[in-house]
Coordinates of C-alpha atoms in Angstrom, one line a residue:
M1 CA 5.5 5.1 27.6
T2 CA 8.0 4.5 24.5
P3 CA 8.4 7.1 21.5
A4 CA 7.1 5.3 18.7
S5 CA 9.7 7.5 16.7
E6 CA 12.6 5.6 18.4
L7 CA 11.6 2.0 16.7
R8 CA 11.5 3.4 13.5
S9 CA 13.1 1.1 11.1
G10 CA 14.7 4.2 9.0
K11 CA 12.8 3.4 5.8
T12 CA 12.0 7.1 4.5
D13 CA 9.0 8.0 1.7
R14 CA 12.0 7.9 -0.3
D15 CA 12.3 3.9 -0.7
E16 CA 9.0 3.2 -1.3
N17 CA 7.7 1.6 -4.6
F18 CA 5.8 4.4 -5.3
P19 CA 6.1 8.5 -5.2
V20 CA 5.4 9.7 -1.7
A21 CA 4.3 13.7 -1.6
S22 CA 6.5 14.1 -4.8
W23 CA 7.0 16.9 -7.0
I24 CA 3.7 16.0 -8.6
I25 CA 1.9 16.9 -5.9
H26 CA 0.6 20.6 -5.4
P27 CA 2.6 22.0 -2.9
R28 CA -0.3 22.7 -0.3
H29 CA -1.1 19.4 -0.3
R30 CA 2.4 17.9 1.2
A31 CA 2.5 18.6 4.4
L32 CA -0.4 16.6 5.2
I33 CA 0.1 14.0 3.0
L34 CA 4.0 13.6 4.1
A35 CA 2.5 13.4 8.1
F36 CA 0.0 10.4 7.0
Y37 CA 3.0 9.1 5.7
N38 CA 5.1 9.2 8.9
F39 CA 1.9 7.8 10.8
V40 CA 1.7 5.1 8.7
R41 CA 5.3 4.3 8.4
T42 CA 5.8 4.1 12.1
A43 CA 2.7 2.1 12.8
D44 CA 4.3 -0.1 10.2
D45 CA 7.4 -0.4 11.8
I46 CA 6.5 -1.0 15.1
A47 CA 4.3 -4.0 13.7
D48 CA 7.5 -5.4 11.9
H49 CA 10.1 -4.4 15.3
A50 CA 11.9 -7.8 15.4
L51 CA 12.4 -6.9 19.6
L52 CA 9.0 -6.3 20.5
D53 CA 6.4 -9.1 21.6
A54 CA 2.6 -8.6 20.3
P55 CA 1.2 -7.5 23.2
A56 CA 4.1 -4.9 23.2
K57 CA 3.4 -3.9 19.7
L58 CA -0.5 -3.8 20.5
A59 CA -0.1 -1.5 23.2
L60 CA 1.9 1.0 21.1
L61 CA -0.7 0.8 18.5
D62 CA -3.2 1.8 21.1
E63 CA -1.5 4.8 22.1
L64 CA -1.2 6.2 18.5
E65 CA -4.6 5.6 18.0
A66 CA -5.5 7.5 21.4
D67 CA -3.0 10.2 20.1
L68 CA -4.7 10.6 16.9
L69 CA -7.9 11.0 18.3
G70 CA -7.0 13.7 21.0
Q71 CA -6.7 11.6 24.5
G72 CA -3.3 11.8 24.5
D73 CA 0.1 14.1 23.5
G74 CA 2.7 11.2 24.0
Q75 CA 3.5 10.0 20.3
A76 CA 4.7 12.8 17.9
E77 CA 3.7 11.4 14.7
A78 CA 0.1 11.3 15.6
V79 CA -0.2 14.6 17.2
V80 CA 1.2 15.6 14.1
L81 CA -1.5 14.2 11.9
R82 CA -4.2 15.0 14.3
E83 CA -3.5 18.7 13.9
A84 CA -2.7 18.3 10.0
L85 CA -6.0 16.8 10.1
Q86 CA -7.7 19.3 12.0
M87 CA -6.6 22.3 10.2
R88 CA -8.1 21.0 6.8
E89 CA -11.4 19.4 8.5
M90 CA -10.9 16.4 8.1
P91 CA -11.6 13.0 10.2
P92 CA -8.7 10.6 11.0
R93 CA -10.9 7.9 9.4
H94 CA -8.6 6.5 7.3
A95 CA -5.7 6.8 9.3
L96 CA -7.7 4.6 11.8
D97 CA -8.3 2.1 9.0
V98 CA -4.6 1.6 8.7
L99 CA -4.1 0.9 12.4
T100 CA -6.6 -2.4 11.9
A101 CA -4.4 -3.2 9.2
F102 CA -0.9 -3.5 11.3
R103 CA -3.1 -4.8 14.3
M104 CA -3.9 -8.0 11.7
D105 CA -0.2 -8.0 11.0
V106 CA 0.4 -8.5 14.6
T107 CA -2.3 -11.2 15.3
K108 CA -2.9 -12.7 11.8
L109 CA 0.2 -14.8 10.2
R110 CA -1.6 -16.7 7.6
Y111 CA -4.4 -16.1 5.0
A112 CA -7.1 -18.8 3.6
D113 CA -7.7 -17.5 0.1
W114 CA -7.8 -14.5 -2.2
D115 CA -10.7 -13.1 -0.3
E116 CA -9.1 -13.4 2.8
L117 CA -6.3 -11.4 1.3
I118 CA -8.7 -8.7 -0.5
H119 CA -10.0 -8.2 3.0
Y120 CA -6.4 -7.2 4.7
C121 CA -6.1 -4.8 1.4
S122 CA -9.1 -3.1 2.5
F123 CA -7.2 -2.1 5.5
S124 CA -3.8 -1.7 4.7
A125 CA -3.8 -0.3 1.1
M126 CA -7.1 0.8 0.1
P127 CA -7.4 3.6 2.7
V128 CA -4.4 5.3 1.7
G129 CA -5.4 5.9 -1.8
R130 CA -9.1 7.2 -0.4
F131 CA -6.7 9.7 1.9
M132 CA -5.3 10.7 -1.0
L133 CA -8.2 11.2 -3.0
D134 CA -10.0 12.9 0.3
V135 CA -7.3 15.0 0.6
H136 CA -8.0 16.8 -3.3
G137 CA -11.6 16.6 -2.3
E138 CA -12.5 14.4 -5.0
S139 CA -15.5 12.5 -5.6
K140 CA -16.0 9.1 -3.7
A141 CA -17.1 7.7 -7.2
T142 CA -13.5 7.1 -7.4
W143 CA -12.9 5.1 -4.7
P144 CA -13.5 1.9 -6.1
A145 CA -11.0 2.2 -9.1
S146 CA -8.2 3.4 -6.2
D147 CA -9.3 0.6 -4.1
A148 CA -8.3 -2.0 -6.4
L149 CA -5.0 0.1 -7.9
C150 CA -4.2 -0.1 -4.1
A151 CA -5.3 -3.5 -3.2
A152 CA -2.7 -4.0 -6.2
L153 CA -0.2 -2.0 -5.0
Q154 CA -0.1 -4.2 -1.9
I155 CA 0.2 -7.8 -3.2
N156 CA 3.1 -6.7 -5.6
N157 CA 5.1 -5.7 -2.6
H158 CA 3.9 -8.9 -0.5
L159 CA 5.0 -10.9 -3.9
Q160 CA 8.3 -9.0 -3.7
D161 CA 8.9 -9.6 -0.2
C162 CA 7.2 -13.0 0.1
G163 CA 10.6 -14.8 1.3
N164 CA 11.7 -11.7 3.6
D165 CA 8.3 -12.0 5.0
Y166 CA 8.1 -15.1 5.8
R167 CA 11.9 -15.8 7.3
D168 CA 11.8 -12.4 9.4
L169 CA 8.3 -12.0 10.6
D170 CA 6.6 -15.5 10.0
R171 CA 4.6 -14.0 8.0
V172 CA 2.5 -15.3 4.7
Y173 CA 0.1 -13.3 2.5
I174 CA 0.0 -16.0 -0.4
P175 CA -3.2 -17.9 0.5
Q176 CA -3.3 -21.3 1.5
D177 CA -5.5 -22.6 -1.1
T178 CA -3.4 -21.1 -3.8
L179 CA -0.5 -23.1 -2.5
D180 CA -2.4 -26.0 -2.1
R181 CA -3.3 -25.7 -5.5
H182 CA -0.3 -26.0 -7.0
G183 CA 1.4 -28.3 -4.2
A184 CA 3.4 -25.4 -2.8
S185 CA 4.0 -25.3 1.0
V186 CA 5.1 -22.3 3.3
E187 CA 8.4 -24.0 3.5
D188 CA 9.3 -23.1 -0.1
L189 CA 9.4 -19.3 1.2
K190 CA 12.4 -20.0 3.0
Q191 CA 14.7 -21.8 0.4
A192 CA 17.1 -19.9 -1.7
K193 CA 15.1 -20.3 -5.0
A194 CA 12.0 -20.5 -4.9
S195 CA 10.5 -24.3 -6.2
P196 CA 8.5 -24.7 -9.9
A197 CA 5.4 -25.1 -7.5
L198 CA 5.9 -21.4 -5.4
L199 CA 6.6 -20.0 -9.0
A200 CA 3.3 -21.0 -10.4
C201 CA 1.2 -19.6 -7.0
I202 CA 3.1 -16.3 -7.8
R203 CA 2.4 -16.4 -11.2
E204 CA -1.3 -16.8 -10.6
L205 CA -1.2 -14.0 -8.0
V206 CA 0.3 -12.1 -10.6
A207 CA -2.6 -12.7 -13.4
K208 CA -5.1 -11.6 -10.5
T209 CA -3.0 -8.5 -9.6
E210 CA -3.2 -7.5 -13.6
T211 CA -7.2 -7.8 -13.2
L212 CA -6.9 -5.3 -10.4
M213 CA -5.2 -2.9 -12.1
H214 CA -7.4 -3.2 -15.3
E215 CA -10.1 -2.6 -12.8
S216 CA -7.9 0.5 -11.8
E217 CA -7.8 1.9 -15.5
T218 CA -10.4 4.8 -15.4
L219 CA -8.9 6.3 -12.3
T220 CA -6.6 8.8 -13.8
V221 CA -9.2 9.8 -16.2
H222 CA -11.9 10.3 -13.3
I223 CA -9.6 12.2 -10.9
A224 CA -10.4 15.8 -11.6
D225 CA -7.2 17.5 -10.2
V226 CA -4.5 17.0 -12.9
R227 CA -1.8 17.2 -10.9
L228 CA -2.9 13.7 -8.9
G229 CA -4.2 12.3 -12.2
C230 CA -0.2 12.3 -13.0
D231 CA 0.6 11.1 -9.7
V232 CA -1.7 8.0 -10.2
A233 CA -0.4 7.6 -13.8
V234 CA 3.2 7.7 -12.4
I235 CA 2.2 4.7 -9.6
E236 CA 0.6 2.3 -12.4
T237 CA 3.1 2.7 -14.4
F238 CA 5.4 1.7 -11.6
A239 CA 3.0 -1.4 -10.6
W240 CA 2.8 -2.7 -14.1
Q241 CA 6.1 -2.9 -14.3
I242 CA 7.2 -4.5 -11.3
L243 CA 4.2 -7.2 -12.5
K244 CA 6.2 -7.8 -15.4
M245 CA 9.6 -8.2 -13.6
L246 CA 7.2 -10.9 -11.4
K247 CA 6.7 -12.9 -14.2
L248 CA 10.1 -13.1 -15.0
R249 CA 12.6 -13.1 -11.8
D250 CA 12.3 -15.4 -8.8
P251 CA 11.8 -13.2 -5.6
L252 CA 13.2 -15.4 -3.7
S253 CA 17.0 -14.9 -5.7
E254 CA 16.6 -12.0 -7.9
K255 CA 15.8 -8.6 -7.2
V256 CA 12.1 -7.6 -8.0
H257 CA 12.6 -3.9 -7.4
L258 CA 12.8 -0.7 -9.7
S259 CA 15.8 0.9 -9.5
K260 CA 15.9 4.8 -8.8
A261 CA 17.1 5.6 -12.5
S262 CA 14.6 3.7 -13.9
M263 CA 11.8 5.0 -11.7
A264 CA 12.7 8.3 -13.0
G265 CA 12.6 7.4 -16.3
Y266 CA 8.8 5.1 -16.1
A267 CA 7.8 8.4 -14.2
L268 CA 8.0 10.9 -17.6
A269 CA 6.4 8.1 -19.2
G270 CA 3.8 7.9 -16.9
I271 CA 2.9 11.4 -16.4
A272 CA 2.8 11.5 -21.0
G273 CA 0.4 8.6 -20.7
G274 CA -1.6 10.1 -17.9
L275 CA -1.9 13.7 -19.9
W276 CA -2.6 11.7 -23.0
R277 CA -5.5 9.5 -21.5
R278 CA -7.2 12.5 -20.0
A279 CA -6.8 14.7 -23.0
T280 CA -8.2 11.9 -25.7
T281 CA -11.0 10.1 -23.1
S282 CA -14.3 11.2 -22.5
A283 CA -15.6 9.0 -19.8
P284 CA -18.7 9.7 -17.6
M285 CA -17.7 9.8 -14.1
P286 CA -19.1 6.5 -12.3
R287 CA -21.7 6.5 -9.8
S288 CA -20.6 6.2 -6.1
T289 CA -21.1 3.0 -4.8
T290 CA -19.1 2.5 -2.1
P291 CA -20.6 1.4 0.8
G292 CA -20.9 4.1 3.3
A293 CA -20.3 7.1 1.1

């Protein structure tokens, strides 16, 4: 059995486009959130590993799941998360959903349309937001807005890294019907500079992602925990800034990531904006419409 920790890429929570268990979050939640993050990061690194074939990746993901469910103790990240969840009497539901996404990363390399991409996000991104809400004891009525925000974050990431995803992993998250509509091809993604057709595809997906962001606007107000609400406001601010960059820059030839310095400034702006919205907005909590909630 290969320890999954030996396959880690070296990427940590400090390298993400969003804060992970930041100082904004109450300290009592941070250990569980970091355990979840380390489990997810380990699974992600397995799915992306350049030297493993598909069967080996799937076998390792199965081991993570088995250990998370208490059927073994070989993978440390799964055991740590399992024990952390047990201490809080929380089920492993969201972690299991994310494993489904990483299996998809191994076996599904193309997406036909926007609906298929959102279906992928329902496993790769939405469970992460739901986990954070559950950790804080929030109402499941917040899930739809959180789902929209998390899908937007995922698609931002896909657009930022579209060239590397294709060149390194043969993965294309830009839907085929979007490529067809603008006369672009998958081969455009391996060029040093994006073609006008590919840029048109990216701009279309940015517009759809902006719609998701608007669908998530009530989330900060409806979250009961003030610290979590501020954390979400920071994440929203980062996401909007990345969307602005994607409108103006070519992700194949230009950097489309926030610098550490700019993230600090946007974080302060996000906290201030989130607190202002909470103080000045009176919005009723939506009824839960989440299937199975």
